[in-house]
């Protein structure tokens, strides 16, 4: 069960845990918080977002879903590569042939890791074999998430920027036909998975959401 695994994690046999699981040992307050998340969360919001992004498809006649394997593969590749430019030795320098890129001039290091990845995806995609091995339809939503939108989800969530600078470029990209509804939803699923993986303990469930966010 996805909701139960999300809230409680999984055991050594990779089956969902629950409030009565003997291991791992957890304080009563932690169990109560996990249970509160499980029972109060509107799980349809999650499934709706995954359907909107094209990762899941509704199966007629019930609440069952099927996976779009190509779209899921694209998300897995994005999850694997999206922070790779935080490794300083990989940070690209704008080539003289390209003159500028997102405010960086030729000869300058692109120190913003998202912009750096966008530069590599646009100009040197074969440098990332997992990305280069995808077909065009799988590559496009990845490029969109790292594109020139000037949008920072962290700024939005933490109210670190006014609406104009935050949404102006994002809106223009959408209005110009540079983004499909599926790709916008794909971006937000990426943000969800990125934040979910911020606590690197997959068997413990999604602790960042379940335990660290305000109730």
CSV table of C-alpha atoms in Angstrom, one decimal:
chain,number,residue,atom,x,y,z
A,1,UNK,CA,0.0,0.0,0.0
A,2,UNK,CA,1.6,3.2,-1.2
A,3,UNK,CA,0.1,5.5,1.5
A,4,UNK,CA,1.1,3.2,4.3
A,5,UNK,CA,4.6,2.8,3.0
A,6,UNK,CA,4.9,6.6,2.5
A,7,UNK,CA,3.8,7.2,6.1
A,8,UNK,CA,5.4,4.3,8.0
A,9,UNK,CA,8.1,3.0,5.7
A,10,UNK,CA,8.8,-0.7,4.9
A,11,UNK,CA,10.5,-3.5,6.7
A,12,UNK,CA,13.5,-5.7,5.8
A,13,UNK,CA,11.1,-7.7,3.6
A,14,UNK,CA,10.0,-4.4,1.9
A,15,UNK,CA,6.5,-4.8,3.0
A,16,UNK,CA,4.6,-1.8,4.5
A,17,UNK,CA,5.0,-1.1,8.2
A,18,UNK,CA,2.2,0.1,10.5
A,19,UNK,CA,1.6,1.5,14.0
A,20,UNK,CA,1.9,-2.0,15.5
A,21,UNK,CA,5.2,-3.0,13.8
A,22,UNK,CA,7.8,-4.2,16.3
A,23,UNK,CA,10.8,-2.9,14.3
A,24,UNK,CA,12.1,-0.3,14.0
A,25,UNK,CA,11.5,0.8,17.6
A,26,UNK,CA,9.7,4.2,17.5
A,27,UNK,CA,8.6,6.6,20.2
A,28,UNK,CA,4.8,6.8,20.7
A,29,UNK,CA,4.9,10.5,19.7
A,30,UNK,CA,6.5,9.6,16.3
A,31,UNK,CA,4.0,6.8,15.7
A,32,UNK,CA,1.1,9.2,16.5
A,33,UNK,CA,2.5,11.7,14.0
A,34,UNK,CA,2.9,9.1,11.3
A,35,UNK,CA,-0.6,7.9,11.9
A,36,UNK,CA,-2.0,11.4,11.8
A,37,UNK,CA,-0.4,12.0,8.4
A,38,UNK,CA,-1.7,8.7,7.1
A,39,UNK,CA,-5.3,9.3,8.1
A,40,UNK,CA,-5.5,13.1,7.4
A,41,UNK,CA,-3.8,13.3,4.1
A,42,UNK,CA,-5.9,13.6,1.0
A,43,UNK,CA,-4.2,10.9,-1.0
A,44,UNK,CA,-6.3,11.6,-4.1
A,45,UNK,CA,-4.2,14.8,-4.5
A,46,UNK,CA,-1.1,12.7,-5.0
A,47,UNK,CA,-2.7,10.3,-7.5
A,48,UNK,CA,-4.2,13.2,-9.4
A,49,UNK,CA,-0.8,14.8,-9.7
A,50,UNK,CA,0.8,11.6,-11.0
A,51,UNK,CA,-2.0,11.2,-13.5
A,52,UNK,CA,-1.7,14.8,-14.6
A,53,UNK,CA,2.0,14.3,-15.2
A,54,UNK,CA,1.5,11.2,-17.3
A,55,UNK,CA,3.3,9.0,-14.9
A,56,UNK,CA,0.1,7.1,-14.1
A,57,UNK,CA,-3.0,6.3,-16.2
A,58,UNK,CA,-6.4,5.5,-14.8
A,59,UNK,CA,-7.7,2.1,-15.6
A,60,UNK,CA,-11.4,2.2,-16.4
A,61,UNK,CA,-13.8,0.7,-14.0
A,62,UNK,CA,-12.2,1.4,-10.7
A,63,UNK,CA,-9.4,3.2,-8.8
A,64,UNK,CA,-6.6,1.2,-10.3
A,65,UNK,CA,-3.8,2.7,-12.2
A,66,UNK,CA,-1.2,1.6,-14.8
A,67,UNK,CA,2.2,3.1,-15.3
A,68,UNK,CA,3.5,4.9,-18.4
A,69,UNK,CA,6.9,3.2,-18.4
A,70,UNK,CA,8.5,5.8,-20.6
A,71,UNK,CA,7.4,8.7,-18.5
A,72,UNK,CA,8.4,6.9,-15.3
A,73,UNK,CA,11.9,6.2,-16.7
A,74,UNK,CA,12.2,9.9,-17.5
A,75,UNK,CA,11.4,10.7,-13.9
A,76,UNK,CA,13.9,8.2,-12.6
A,77,UNK,CA,16.7,9.6,-14.9
A,78,UNK,CA,15.8,13.1,-13.7
A,79,UNK,CA,16.0,12.0,-10.1
A,80,UNK,CA,19.4,10.5,-10.7
A,81,UNK,CA,21.0,13.5,-12.5
A,82,UNK,CA,19.3,16.6,-11.2
A,83,UNK,CA,21.8,17.4,-8.5
A,84,UNK,CA,24.9,16.2,-10.3
A,85,UNK,CA,26.2,19.7,-11.0
A,86,UNK,CA,26.6,20.3,-7.2
A,87,UNK,CA,29.8,18.3,-7.7
A,88,UNK,CA,32.3,21.1,-8.4
A,89,UNK,CA,34.5,19.2,-10.8
A,90,UNK,CA,31.4,18.8,-13.1
A,91,UNK,CA,30.5,22.5,-13.1
A,92,UNK,CA,30.5,23.7,-16.8
A,93,UNK,CA,32.0,26.9,-18.2
A,94,UNK,CA,30.0,28.7,-20.9
A,95,UNK,CA,31.6,28.0,-24.2
A,96,UNK,CA,32.6,31.0,-26.4
A,97,UNK,CA,30.4,29.6,-29.1
A,98,UNK,CA,27.4,30.1,-26.9
A,99,UNK,CA,28.3,33.6,-25.8
A,100,UNK,CA,25.8,33.7,-22.9
A,101,UNK,CA,23.5,31.3,-21.0
A,102,UNK,CA,21.0,32.5,-18.4
A,103,UNK,CA,23.0,35.5,-17.3
A,104,UNK,CA,26.4,33.7,-17.5
A,105,UNK,CA,28.9,34.9,-20.1
A,106,UNK,CA,31.4,33.0,-22.1
A,107,UNK,CA,34.3,31.8,-19.9
A,108,UNK,CA,32.3,31.9,-16.7
A,109,UNK,CA,31.5,29.0,-14.5
A,110,UNK,CA,27.7,28.3,-14.1
A,111,UNK,CA,27.5,28.0,-10.3
A,112,UNK,CA,23.8,27.5,-10.1
A,113,UNK,CA,23.4,23.7,-10.3
A,114,UNK,CA,20.0,23.8,-12.0
A,115,UNK,CA,21.1,26.2,-14.7
A,116,UNK,CA,24.4,24.2,-15.1
A,117,UNK,CA,22.4,21.0,-15.7
A,118,UNK,CA,20.1,22.9,-18.2
A,119,UNK,CA,23.2,24.0,-20.1
A,120,UNK,CA,24.6,20.5,-20.4
A,121,UNK,CA,21.2,19.1,-21.4
A,122,UNK,CA,20.9,21.7,-24.1
A,123,UNK,CA,24.4,21.8,-25.5
A,124,UNK,CA,26.2,18.5,-24.4
A,125,UNK,CA,23.4,15.9,-23.8
A,126,UNK,CA,25.7,13.0,-24.5
A,127,UNK,CA,27.8,13.9,-21.4
A,128,UNK,CA,25.0,12.3,-19.4
A,129,UNK,CA,24.5,8.7,-20.9
A,130,UNK,CA,21.3,8.0,-18.9
A,131,UNK,CA,19.7,11.1,-20.5
A,132,UNK,CA,21.2,10.6,-23.9
A,133,UNK,CA,19.7,7.1,-24.0
A,134,UNK,CA,16.2,8.3,-23.7
A,135,UNK,CA,14.0,9.0,-26.7
A,136,UNK,CA,13.0,12.6,-27.6
A,137,UNK,CA,9.6,12.4,-25.9
A,138,UNK,CA,11.3,11.3,-22.7
A,139,UNK,CA,14.0,13.9,-22.9
A,140,UNK,CA,11.6,16.9,-23.4
A,141,UNK,CA,10.0,17.0,-19.9
A,142,UNK,CA,13.4,16.7,-18.3
A,143,UNK,CA,14.7,19.6,-20.3
A,144,UNK,CA,11.6,21.6,-19.3
A,145,UNK,CA,12.2,21.1,-15.6
A,146,UNK,CA,15.7,22.4,-16.0
A,147,UNK,CA,14.8,25.1,-18.6
A,148,UNK,CA,14.9,28.9,-18.5
A,149,UNK,CA,11.8,29.4,-16.4
A,150,UNK,CA,13.5,31.5,-13.6
A,151,UNK,CA,11.1,29.6,-11.2
A,152,UNK,CA,12.2,28.4,-7.8
A,153,UNK,CA,9.8,26.2,-6.0
A,154,UNK,CA,11.6,26.6,-2.7
A,155,UNK,CA,11.2,30.4,-2.9
A,156,UNK,CA,7.4,29.9,-3.5
A,157,UNK,CA,7.0,27.5,-0.6
A,158,UNK,CA,9.0,29.6,1.8
A,159,UNK,CA,7.7,33.0,0.6
A,160,UNK,CA,11.2,34.2,-0.4
A,161,UNK,CA,10.2,36.1,-3.5
A,162,UNK,CA,7.3,38.3,-4.7
A,163,UNK,CA,4.9,36.8,-7.3
A,164,UNK,CA,6.0,38.9,-10.2
A,165,UNK,CA,9.7,37.8,-10.4
A,166,UNK,CA,8.7,34.3,-9.4
A,167,UNK,CA,6.1,33.6,-12.0
A,168,UNK,CA,6.7,36.1,-14.8
A,169,UNK,CA,9.1,33.9,-16.9
A,170,UNK,CA,7.3,30.7,-16.0
A,171,UNK,CA,4.0,32.1,-17.2
A,172,UNK,CA,5.5,33.4,-20.4
A,173,UNK,CA,6.9,29.9,-21.2
A,174,UNK,CA,3.5,28.4,-20.7
A,175,UNK,CA,1.6,31.1,-22.6
A,176,UNK,CA,4.0,30.8,-25.5
A,177,UNK,CA,3.3,27.1,-25.9
A,178,UNK,CA,6.6,26.1,-24.5
A,179,UNK,CA,5.1,23.8,-21.9
A,180,UNK,CA,2.3,21.3,-21.9
A,181,UNK,CA,0.0,20.7,-18.9
A,182,UNK,CA,1.7,17.3,-18.5
A,183,UNK,CA,5.1,18.8,-18.4
A,184,UNK,CA,4.1,21.3,-15.8
A,185,UNK,CA,2.7,18.5,-13.6
A,186,UNK,CA,5.9,16.5,-14.3
A,187,UNK,CA,7.9,19.4,-12.9
A,188,UNK,CA,5.9,19.4,-9.7
A,189,UNK,CA,6.1,15.7,-9.3
A,190,UNK,CA,9.9,16.1,-9.6
A,191,UNK,CA,9.8,18.7,-6.9
A,192,UNK,CA,7.8,16.3,-4.7
A,193,UNK,CA,10.3,13.4,-5.2
A,194,UNK,CA,13.3,15.7,-4.7
A,195,UNK,CA,12.0,16.9,-1.4
A,196,UNK,CA,10.9,13.4,-0.4
A,197,UNK,CA,14.5,12.2,-1.0
A,198,UNK,CA,16.0,14.9,1.2
A,199,UNK,CA,16.0,12.5,4.1
A,200,UNK,CA,18.1,9.6,2.7
A,201,UNK,CA,16.4,6.7,4.5
A,202,UNK,CA,14.0,5.1,2.0
A,203,UNK,CA,12.9,2.3,4.3
A,204,UNK,CA,11.7,4.9,6.9
A,205,UNK,CA,9.0,6.3,4.6
A,206,UNK,CA,8.9,9.9,3.5
A,207,UNK,CA,10.1,11.5,6.7
A,208,UNK,CA,10.5,15.0,5.3
A,209,UNK,CA,6.8,15.2,4.7
A,210,UNK,CA,5.5,12.9,7.4
A,211,UNK,CA,7.6,14.1,10.4
A,212,UNK,CA,9.3,17.4,9.5
A,213,UNK,CA,6.5,19.5,8.0
A,214,UNK,CA,4.1,21.3,10.4
A,215,UNK,CA,1.0,19.3,11.1
